[in-house]
Amino acid sequence: MAKILLLGGTGAIGVYLAPELVDIGFGVVVTSRSPKKSDNNKFTYIKGNAHDNEFLQKILADKYDAIIDFMVYSTDEFRYRSELLLKNTNHYIFLSSSRVFAGSNLTITETSPRLLDVSADYEYLKTDEYALAKARQENILRKSRYKNWTIVRPTITYSQTRFQLGTLEANTIIFRASNKCPVILPQEMLCKRTAMTWAKDVAKMIARLTLNKNAFGEDFNACTHEHRTWDEIAQYYKKLIGLTIIPVNIDTYIKVVGNKYQVLYSRMYNRVMDNSKILGVVGMRKENLTSIYDGLTKELARPLGSILESLKINYALNAKMDKITRSSISKETATIKEKFLYYSSYIRF
């Protein structure tokens, strides 16, 4: 039985990927910073911080046939770590992101321009922001003397506790919906298109790339072919969980949520994706993928309270949003520190 190691594989995609790999016939080990248990003898957790080199070298001694890497690295950290990972496995799968791509009015393929290569924002290029870091790390793999790597670029994924609307995450979307409070979105973003993809579909693709010789030395966009405007996505959330939006200008939105570069160089771009390359290699068809609405329906079928149990609420962000929308979240479960943060943020904003 081939053994697969998932580094940081407890997130949105990992929760679906481990069972997919087991179903194919692999043994799976997942690193986790918190204690977790599995009731499947082909699927186990190892507690530890995969950023820690001593911990990593210890687990690599077990010799895994493939490593699937969900970790987020600085470029300097990855420059050191990449060779260690590549030489200690037969197949290394690197999770990059569709955020590496520049804006385009065309369908995005694996060869579309990346921000790192075409951006004229020199202040931005001086940073190691997520999209730039991922692109630089892709380059490190391409220049490596090893050729046993695969680059996978998921689009925005939604899953059991991960939901997104613009740059808003589940801890804001689900929390405010449960409080019957609106969220804000930039008016300018509502017409932009996204290829949000169900994490279970992405997991199926990655599982079928694992130890697939046709994937070695290749990069793939792991995503749906479907694309919807953010306004349409907002309407899905309204229908499914009663969430409403209040449009604001983009400067106000950035002032509230931060994440300037994610807003300008990701969510303000149209993301119409071509997934034909990955579907051809893994033997899947477009009909095998779940529509955005159907996937959201499945994941939001649980009570909102149960989704919120594992999420940390950002009270500073909610205070700013309350002030703009003239609404008020419940502070009933907030700690004294969180209440202070809420009210002080409300006053200062």
Short mmCIF file of C-alpha atoms in Angstrom, two decimals, residues 1-4 18 20-28 42-43 207 210-211:
data_model
loop_
_atom_site.label_atom_id
_atom_site.label_comp_id
_atom_site.label_asym_id
_atom_site.label_seq_id
_atom_site.Cartn_x
_atom_site.Cartn_y
_atom_site.Cartn_z
CA MET A 1 0.00 0.00 0.00
CA ALA A 2 1.44 3.39 -1.01
CA LYS A 3 1.73 5.86 1.87
CA ILE A 4 0.69 9.50 1.41
CA ALA A 18 -7.80 12.11 3.03
CA GLU A 20 -10.59 10.18 -1.24
CA LEU A 21 -7.04 8.86 -1.04
CA VAL A 22 -8.13 6.04 1.28
CA ASP A 23 -10.91 5.08 -1.15
CA ILE A 24 -8.35 4.80 -3.94
CA GLY A 25 -6.32 2.42 -1.78
CA PHE A 26 -3.62 4.60 -0.23
CA GLY A 27 -2.57 4.79 3.40
CA VAL A 28 -2.75 8.38 4.62
CA LYS A 42 -5.63 3.52 6.86
CA PHE A 43 -5.88 7.15 7.92
CA ALA A 207 -6.33 12.31 -5.28
CA THR A 210 -1.27 11.50 -6.77
CA LEU A 211 1.46 9.16 -8.10
#
